[in-house]
Amino acid sequence: MALTGRAALLAALGSLPVGIWEPSWTGILAVHAPLAVACACDFALAAPVRRLGLARSGDTSVRLGEAADVTLTVTNPSGRPLRAHVRDAWPPSSWQPGTEVEASRHQLTVPAGERRRLTTRLRPTRRGDRQADRVTIRSYGPLRLFSRQGTHKAPWTVRVLPPFTSRKHLPSKLARLRELDGRTSVLTRGEGTEFDSLREYVPGDDTRSIDWRATARQTSVAVRTWRPERDRHILVVLDTGRTSAGRVGDAPRLDASMDAALLLAALATRAGDRVDLLAYDRRVRALVQGRTAKDLLPSLVNAMAPLEPELVETNARGLTATALRTAPRRSLIVLLTSLDAAPIEEGLLPLLPQLTQRHVVLLASVADPHIARMATARGNTDAVYEAAAAAQAQMERHRTAEQLRRHGVTVVDATPDDLAPALADAYLALKAAGRL
């Protein structure tokens, strides 16, 4: 078994004659000249580290929860073979807890004048950009008695995108959309519907849909069918203020809002509607406008990836003004924010008439399932007090939601797992009612 430099010298110390109590380096080298020569040769034969060439390739983006492979190419221009331990350092959130040591450390042998590749597999635990840190290389001689060590910078960035877990609900929502889109007739009419076709009356049809002129021209009663209009504008507004930082389960509320926004965008583009995104707290954090249906989802996930909640109170007046500038024509404004009483009553409620007089407003909020569990807890004094506190919190949310509804706002209040499908259902209901 090969010894490191320190281990070899300690072995040399242990083998000196008994009479030498305080050996000097000169004495050691004099007595063990072969060892000294071996150490010097081993050090000299270790490939130099500074002259190595490093280059990266591989994945530049990955969805949260999935793996990304980044390849590091090491070129050895020297005349000596490289025998090395390599540490490819990345931020701690680039790996699952406890896996960093195994994932970031590699053993490498590169013959003189050749190159080799090694792959580092990342499994990020947070959204955002993960940038490569330094690459540390320890080069050994053939006897592994001594080593050379140095660091290199090999820049690379992997963008961690939102996971879009709610896409599993998309097929069922698209089936409902096909019903509204004329494949199955819709017998409702409103501002957001247009004439589709005539068909024969069947019992149960709304008599208001009877076309009397067409009926007079034929022997059977004819009814008009309507379908939702296309090319409507939807503005999704993400509130990135302090309330979005509150954690529900393992993730902040902002992440659940992003997931709901992605499902809504995917559904709306299939319906032929145009979707824009605005992220705001006290200034614009992200803005996606004018994307085609093909480019919309990639643009949204790329814009959402680096967003983090800001620990500031959202400027409701600035948010309203920016939304009105972004949506100058009649639109559906989907506001993903909190239902906390204070921010709504003091900030948003006084400004709602500016939005509702021109637009249809839908507010979606993330509810904490732990509150619902607390409200049903019993068994001891602490549980009863917790249940009372939870019931009071629920009543405040219900009261705030009712205030918004009285101003003409459609409200969706659901847990993180249910928010995305609930928001999609609300959008389809507005489509069916002809309100878009």
Coordinates of C-alpha atoms in Angstrom, one line a residue:
M1 CA 0.0 0.0 0.0
A2 CA 1.5 3.4 -1.0
L3 CA 2.2 5.9 1.7
T4 CA 1.5 9.6 1.5
G5 CA 4.4 12.0 2.1
R6 CA 3.7 12.5 5.8
A7 CA 3.2 8.8 6.4
A8 CA 6.5 8.0 4.7
L9 CA 8.4 10.5 6.8
L10 CA 6.8 9.2 10.0
A11 CA 7.9 5.7 9.0
A12 CA 11.4 7.1 8.5
L13 CA 11.3 8.6 11.9
G14 CA 10.2 5.4 13.5
S15 CA 13.0 3.5 11.9
L16 CA 15.9 5.7 13.1
P17 CA 18.5 4.4 15.6
V18 CA 17.4 4.5 19.2
G19 CA 20.0 7.0 20.3
I20 CA 18.6 9.8 18.2
W21 CA 15.9 11.6 20.2
E22 CA 15.5 14.8 18.2
P23 CA 16.2 13.9 14.6
S24 CA 16.7 16.8 12.2
W25 CA 15.6 16.7 8.5
T26 CA 19.3 16.5 7.6
G27 CA 19.7 13.4 9.7
I28 CA 16.6 11.8 8.3
L29 CA 17.7 12.4 4.7
A30 CA 21.2 11.2 5.5
V31 CA 20.1 7.9 7.0
H32 CA 17.3 7.4 4.4
A33 CA 18.8 8.7 1.2
P34 CA 16.9 6.2 -0.9
L35 CA 13.6 7.5 0.6
A36 CA 14.6 11.1 0.0
V37 CA 15.4 10.3 -3.7
A38 CA 12.1 8.4 -4.1
C39 CA 10.2 11.4 -2.7
A40 CA 12.0 13.9 -4.9
C41 CA 11.4 11.7 -8.0
D42 CA 7.8 11.2 -7.1
F43 CA 7.2 15.0 -6.8
A44 CA 9.1 15.6 -10.0
L45 CA 7.0 13.0 -11.9
A46 CA 3.7 14.4 -10.7
A47 CA 2.0 16.3 -13.7
P48 CA 1.9 20.0 -13.2
V49 CA -1.6 21.4 -12.3
R50 CA -1.4 24.9 -13.5
R51 CA -0.9 24.0 -17.2
L52 CA -4.0 21.8 -17.4
G53 CA -6.7 22.9 -19.7
L54 CA -10.4 22.7 -18.5
A55 CA -13.6 23.0 -20.6
R56 CA -17.2 22.3 -19.8
S57 CA -20.2 21.0 -21.8
G58 CA -23.5 19.5 -21.0
D59 CA -26.9 20.5 -19.7
T60 CA -27.7 24.2 -19.2
S61 CA -31.2 23.8 -17.8
V62 CA -33.1 21.2 -15.8
R63 CA -36.5 21.0 -14.1
L64 CA -36.5 21.0 -10.3
G65 CA -36.3 17.4 -9.1
E66 CA -34.6 16.0 -12.2
A67 CA -30.9 15.4 -12.8
A68 CA -28.5 17.4 -15.0
D69 CA -25.1 16.1 -16.3
V70 CA -22.2 18.6 -16.7
T71 CA -19.1 17.2 -18.4
L72 CA -15.6 18.6 -17.5
T73 CA -12.9 17.9 -20.1
V74 CA -9.4 17.9 -18.7
T75 CA -6.5 18.3 -21.1
N76 CA -3.0 17.4 -20.0
P77 CA -0.4 19.2 -22.3
S78 CA 2.6 18.2 -20.2
G79 CA 4.9 15.2 -21.0
R80 CA 3.9 13.4 -17.7
P81 CA 0.8 11.4 -17.1
L82 CA -1.8 13.0 -14.8
R83 CA -2.9 10.9 -11.8
A84 CA -5.3 13.1 -9.9
H85 CA -8.2 13.5 -7.5
V86 CA -10.6 16.2 -8.8
R87 CA -13.2 18.1 -6.8
D88 CA -15.8 19.8 -9.0
A89 CA -17.4 22.3 -6.6
W90 CA -21.0 23.6 -7.0
P91 CA -23.3 25.4 -4.5
P92 CA -24.7 23.1 -1.8
S93 CA -28.3 23.3 -3.3
S94 CA -27.0 21.6 -6.4
W95 CA -27.3 18.1 -4.8
Q96 CA -29.6 16.3 -2.5
P97 CA -28.5 16.5 1.1
G98 CA -25.7 14.0 1.9
T99 CA -24.8 13.3 -1.7
E100 CA -22.3 16.1 -2.4
V101 CA -19.1 14.3 -1.5
E102 CA -19.9 11.3 -3.7
A103 CA -21.1 13.4 -6.6
S104 CA -18.5 16.1 -6.7
R105 CA -15.3 14.1 -6.2
H106 CA -13.6 12.1 -9.0
Q107 CA -10.5 10.1 -9.7
L108 CA -8.8 10.8 -13.1
T109 CA -5.9 9.5 -15.1
V110 CA -4.9 11.5 -18.2
P111 CA -1.9 10.3 -20.3
A112 CA 0.6 12.9 -21.5
G113 CA -0.7 15.1 -24.3
E114 CA -4.3 13.6 -24.1
R115 CA -7.6 14.6 -22.6
R116 CA -10.3 12.9 -20.6
R117 CA -13.9 13.7 -19.6
L118 CA -15.6 13.3 -16.3
T119 CA -19.2 13.9 -15.6
T120 CA -20.8 15.6 -12.5
R121 CA -24.4 14.8 -12.0
L122 CA -26.4 17.6 -10.3
R123 CA -29.8 17.1 -8.6
P124 CA -30.8 20.7 -7.6
T125 CA -33.1 21.2 -4.6
R126 CA -34.0 24.9 -5.4
R127 CA -35.0 26.9 -8.5
G128 CA -32.7 29.4 -10.0
D129 CA -29.2 29.6 -11.5
R130 CA -26.6 27.3 -10.2
Q131 CA -23.1 28.4 -11.1
A132 CA -20.0 26.2 -11.0
D133 CA -17.4 27.1 -8.4
R134 CA -13.7 26.2 -8.5
V135 CA -12.3 22.9 -9.7
T136 CA -9.6 21.7 -7.3
I137 CA -7.1 19.2 -8.7
R138 CA -4.5 17.2 -6.7
S139 CA -1.9 15.6 -8.9
Y140 CA 0.1 12.6 -7.6
G141 CA 3.4 11.0 -8.6
P142 CA 3.5 7.3 -9.5
L143 CA 4.4 6.4 -5.9
R144 CA 1.8 8.8 -4.4
L145 CA 4.3 10.0 -1.9
F146 CA 3.9 13.7 -2.7
S147 CA 1.3 15.7 -4.7
R148 CA 0.8 19.0 -6.4
Q149 CA -2.5 20.9 -5.9
G150 CA -4.1 23.8 -7.6
T151 CA -7.5 25.3 -8.5
H152 CA -9.0 26.4 -11.8
K153 CA -12.1 28.3 -12.8
A154 CA -14.3 26.6 -15.3
P155 CA -17.5 28.7 -15.5
W156 CA -20.8 27.0 -16.2
T157 CA -24.4 27.8 -15.3
V158 CA -27.3 25.4 -15.0
R159 CA -30.8 27.1 -14.7
V160 CA -33.2 25.1 -12.5
L161 CA -36.7 25.5 -13.9
P162 CA -40.1 25.2 -12.1
P163 CA -41.1 21.5 -12.1
F164 CA -44.6 22.0 -13.6
T165 CA -46.0 19.1 -11.6
S166 CA -49.6 20.2 -12.5
R167 CA -49.2 19.2 -16.1
K168 CA -50.7 15.8 -15.2
H169 CA -54.1 17.7 -15.0
L170 CA -53.8 19.1 -18.5
P171 CA -55.4 16.2 -20.4
S172 CA -58.6 16.3 -18.4
K173 CA -58.8 20.1 -18.7
L174 CA -58.3 19.9 -22.4
A175 CA -61.2 17.4 -22.7
R176 CA -63.4 20.0 -21.0
L177 CA -62.1 22.7 -23.3
R178 CA -63.0 20.6 -26.3
E179 CA -66.6 20.5 -25.1
L180 CA -66.6 24.3 -24.8
D181 CA -64.9 24.8 -28.2
G182 CA -67.8 23.4 -30.3
R183 CA -67.1 19.7 -30.5
T184 CA -69.9 19.5 -28.0
S185 CA -72.4 22.3 -28.2
V186 CA -72.5 25.0 -25.5
L187 CA -75.9 26.6 -24.9
T188 CA -74.8 29.6 -23.0
R189 CA -74.2 33.0 -24.3
G190 CA -72.4 36.0 -23.0
E191 CA -69.9 38.7 -23.9
G192 CA -67.2 36.2 -24.7
T193 CA -69.2 33.8 -27.0
E194 CA -69.8 33.8 -30.7
F195 CA -72.4 32.0 -32.9
D196 CA -71.4 28.5 -33.9
S197 CA -74.2 26.6 -35.6
L198 CA -77.9 25.6 -35.7
R199 CA -79.2 22.3 -34.6
E200 CA -82.5 20.6 -33.9
Y201 CA -84.1 21.3 -30.5
V202 CA -84.1 18.5 -28.0
P203 CA -86.0 18.4 -24.7
G204 CA -84.0 20.2 -22.0
D205 CA -82.5 22.9 -24.2
D206 CA -82.7 26.5 -23.1
T207 CA -85.7 28.0 -24.9
R208 CA -83.8 31.3 -25.1
S209 CA -81.6 29.7 -27.7
I210 CA -84.4 28.9 -30.1
D211 CA -83.9 30.6 -33.5
W212 CA -87.4 31.4 -34.5
R213 CA -86.5 32.6 -38.0
A214 CA -84.7 29.4 -38.8
T215 CA -87.6 27.4 -37.2
A216 CA -90.0 29.2 -39.5
R217 CA -88.0 28.1 -42.6
Q218 CA -88.0 24.4 -41.6
T219 CA -90.3 21.8 -40.1
S220 CA -88.4 21.4 -36.8
V221 CA -87.5 23.7 -34.0
A222 CA -83.9 25.0 -34.4
V223 CA -81.7 26.3 -31.6
R224 CA -78.5 28.4 -31.8
T225 CA -75.3 27.1 -30.3
W226 CA -72.4 29.3 -29.2
R227 CA -68.8 28.7 -28.6
P228 CA -66.3 30.7 -26.6
E229 CA -64.4 33.4 -28.5
R230 CA -60.7 32.9 -29.2
D231 CA -57.8 35.4 -29.1
R232 CA -58.8 36.8 -25.7
H233 CA -56.0 38.3 -23.6
I234 CA -55.0 36.9 -20.2
L235 CA -52.5 38.6 -17.9
V236 CA -51.1 36.5 -15.1
V237 CA -49.8 38.6 -12.3
L238 CA -47.5 37.0 -9.8
D239 CA -47.2 38.8 -6.4
T240 CA -43.6 38.3 -5.4
G241 CA -43.8 40.3 -2.1
R242 CA -43.3 39.1 1.4
T243 CA -46.6 37.1 1.6
S244 CA -45.3 34.8 -1.3
A245 CA -42.3 33.8 0.9
G246 CA -44.5 32.0 3.4
R247 CA -43.8 28.3 3.3
V248 CA -46.6 25.8 2.8
G249 CA -45.2 22.3 3.3
D250 CA -41.7 22.2 1.7
A251 CA -42.0 25.1 -0.7
P252 CA -42.9 28.8 -0.6
R253 CA -46.3 29.9 -1.8
L254 CA -44.7 31.5 -4.8
D255 CA -43.8 28.0 -6.2
A256 CA -47.4 26.8 -6.0
S257 CA -48.5 30.0 -7.7
M258 CA -46.0 29.4 -10.5
D259 CA -47.2 25.9 -11.0
A260 CA -50.8 27.1 -11.3
A261 CA -49.8 29.9 -13.7
L262 CA -48.1 27.3 -16.0
L263 CA -51.2 25.0 -16.2
L264 CA -53.4 28.0 -16.9
A265 CA -51.0 29.2 -19.6
A266 CA -50.9 25.8 -21.3
L267 CA -54.7 25.5 -21.2
A268 CA -55.3 29.0 -22.5
T269 CA -52.9 28.7 -25.4
R270 CA -54.8 25.6 -26.5
A271 CA -58.0 27.6 -26.3
G272 CA -56.5 30.2 -28.7
D273 CA -56.0 32.9 -26.1
R274 CA -52.9 35.1 -25.6
V275 CA -51.1 34.9 -22.3
D276 CA -48.7 37.4 -20.7
L277 CA -46.9 37.3 -17.4
L278 CA -46.1 40.0 -14.9
A279 CA -44.2 39.4 -11.7
Y280 CA -44.3 42.4 -9.3
D281 CA -43.7 43.5 -5.7
R282 CA -42.4 47.1 -5.7
R283 CA -41.0 46.9 -9.2
V284 CA -41.3 44.6 -12.2
R285 CA -39.4 41.4 -11.5
A286 CA -40.3 39.6 -14.7
L287 CA -42.4 40.5 -17.8
V288 CA -43.3 38.1 -20.7
Q289 CA -45.3 39.6 -23.5
G290 CA -46.2 38.8 -27.1
R291 CA -45.0 35.2 -27.2
T292 CA -46.5 32.7 -29.7
A293 CA -48.2 29.6 -28.4
K294 CA -45.1 27.5 -29.3
D295 CA -42.7 29.8 -27.4
L296 CA -44.9 30.7 -24.4
L297 CA -44.2 27.9 -21.9
P298 CA -40.4 27.9 -22.5
S299 CA -40.4 31.7 -22.0
L300 CA -42.5 31.5 -18.8
V301 CA -40.5 28.8 -17.1
N302 CA -37.3 30.6 -18.0
A303 CA -38.6 33.9 -16.6
M304 CA -39.9 32.2 -13.4
A305 CA -36.8 30.2 -12.7
P306 CA -34.7 32.9 -11.0
L307 CA -37.7 34.6 -9.2
E308 CA -37.4 34.6 -5.4
P309 CA -39.9 36.2 -2.9
E310 CA -38.8 39.7 -1.8
L311 CA -39.3 40.4 1.9
V312 CA -41.1 43.7 1.2
E313 CA -44.7 44.7 1.2
T314 CA -46.1 44.7 -2.3
N315 CA -47.0 48.1 -3.6
A316 CA -50.6 47.6 -4.6
R317 CA -50.9 50.9 -6.4
G318 CA -47.9 50.2 -8.5
L319 CA -49.0 46.7 -9.2
T320 CA -52.4 48.0 -10.4
A321 CA -50.9 50.7 -12.6
T322 CA -48.5 48.3 -14.2
A323 CA -51.2 45.7 -14.9
L324 CA -53.4 48.4 -16.5
R325 CA -50.4 49.5 -18.7
T326 CA -49.7 45.9 -19.7
A327 CA -53.3 45.1 -20.5
P328 CA -54.8 48.2 -22.2
R329 CA -57.7 46.3 -23.7
R330 CA -60.3 44.2 -22.0
S331 CA -58.6 41.2 -20.5
L332 CA -58.7 38.5 -17.9
I333 CA -56.4 39.5 -15.1
V334 CA -55.4 36.6 -12.9
L335 CA -53.8 37.8 -9.7
L336 CA -51.9 35.2 -7.8
T337 CA -51.5 36.6 -4.3
S338 CA -52.4 36.2 -0.7
L339 CA -55.8 36.3 0.9
D340 CA -54.5 37.8 4.1
A341 CA -56.9 40.4 5.4
A342 CA -54.5 43.3 5.9
P343 CA -52.8 43.4 2.4
I344 CA -56.1 43.0 0.7
E345 CA -58.2 45.5 2.7
E346 CA -55.5 48.2 2.9
G347 CA -53.9 47.7 -0.4
L348 CA -55.9 46.0 -3.1
L349 CA -59.6 46.7 -2.3
P350 CA -59.5 50.4 -2.7
L351 CA -57.9 50.0 -6.1
L352 CA -60.2 47.2 -7.4
P353 CA -62.7 49.5 -9.3
Q354 CA -59.8 50.5 -11.6
L355 CA -59.4 46.9 -12.6
T356 CA -62.9 45.6 -12.6
Q357 CA -64.5 48.4 -14.6
R358 CA -62.3 47.4 -17.6
H359 CA -61.3 43.8 -17.0
V360 CA -62.4 40.5 -15.6
V361 CA -60.5 39.8 -12.4
L362 CA -59.7 36.4 -10.9
L363 CA -57.7 36.2 -7.7
A364 CA -56.1 32.8 -6.7
S365 CA -54.5 32.2 -3.4
V366 CA -52.6 29.3 -1.7
A367 CA -54.3 28.0 1.4
D368 CA -52.3 26.2 4.1
P369 CA -53.7 22.6 4.6
H370 CA -52.2 22.6 8.1
I371 CA -54.8 25.2 9.1
A372 CA -57.6 22.8 8.1
R373 CA -56.0 20.0 10.1
M374 CA -55.6 22.3 13.1
A375 CA -59.3 23.3 12.9
T376 CA -60.4 19.7 13.4
A377 CA -57.9 18.9 16.2
R378 CA -59.3 17.8 19.6
G379 CA -58.1 15.8 22.6
N380 CA -56.4 18.2 24.9
T381 CA -56.3 21.9 25.8
D382 CA -53.6 22.8 23.4
A383 CA -55.4 21.1 20.5
V384 CA -58.6 23.0 21.3
Y385 CA -56.8 26.4 21.4
E386 CA -55.1 25.5 18.1
A387 CA -58.5 24.6 16.6
A388 CA -60.0 27.9 17.7
A389 CA -57.1 29.8 16.2
A390 CA -57.4 27.9 13.0
A391 CA -61.1 28.5 12.8
Q392 CA -60.6 32.2 13.3
A393 CA -58.0 32.3 10.5
Q394 CA -60.4 30.5 8.2
M395 CA -63.2 32.9 9.0
E396 CA -60.9 35.9 8.2
R397 CA -60.0 34.3 4.8
H398 CA -63.7 33.6 4.0
R399 CA -64.6 37.2 4.9
T400 CA -61.9 38.6 2.7
A401 CA -62.9 36.4 -0.2
E402 CA -66.5 37.6 0.2
Q403 CA -65.4 41.2 0.1
L404 CA -63.6 40.5 -3.2
R405 CA -66.6 38.7 -4.6
R406 CA -68.9 41.7 -3.8
H407 CA -66.5 43.7 -6.0
G408 CA -67.0 41.3 -8.9
V409 CA -63.8 39.3 -8.4
T410 CA -63.8 35.5 -8.9
V411 CA -61.8 34.0 -6.0
V412 CA -60.0 30.6 -5.9
D413 CA -58.7 29.6 -2.5
A414 CA -57.0 26.1 -2.6
T415 CA -54.1 24.1 -1.2
P416 CA -50.9 23.9 -3.2
D417 CA -51.9 20.5 -4.7
D418 CA -55.4 21.7 -5.7
L419 CA -54.6 25.3 -6.7
A420 CA -53.6 24.6 -10.3
P421 CA -56.6 22.5 -11.3
A422 CA -59.0 24.8 -9.4
L423 CA -57.6 27.8 -11.2
A424 CA -58.0 26.0 -14.6
D425 CA -61.6 25.1 -13.7
A426 CA -62.3 28.8 -12.9
Y427 CA -60.9 29.8 -16.2
L428 CA -63.1 27.3 -18.0
A429 CA -66.1 28.4 -16.1
L430 CA -65.6 32.0 -17.2
K431 CA -65.2 30.7 -20.7
A432 CA -68.4 28.7 -20.5
A433 CA -70.3 31.7 -19.0
G434 CA -69.1 34.0 -21.8
R435 CA -67.4 36.4 -19.5
L436 CA -64.2 36.5 -21.4

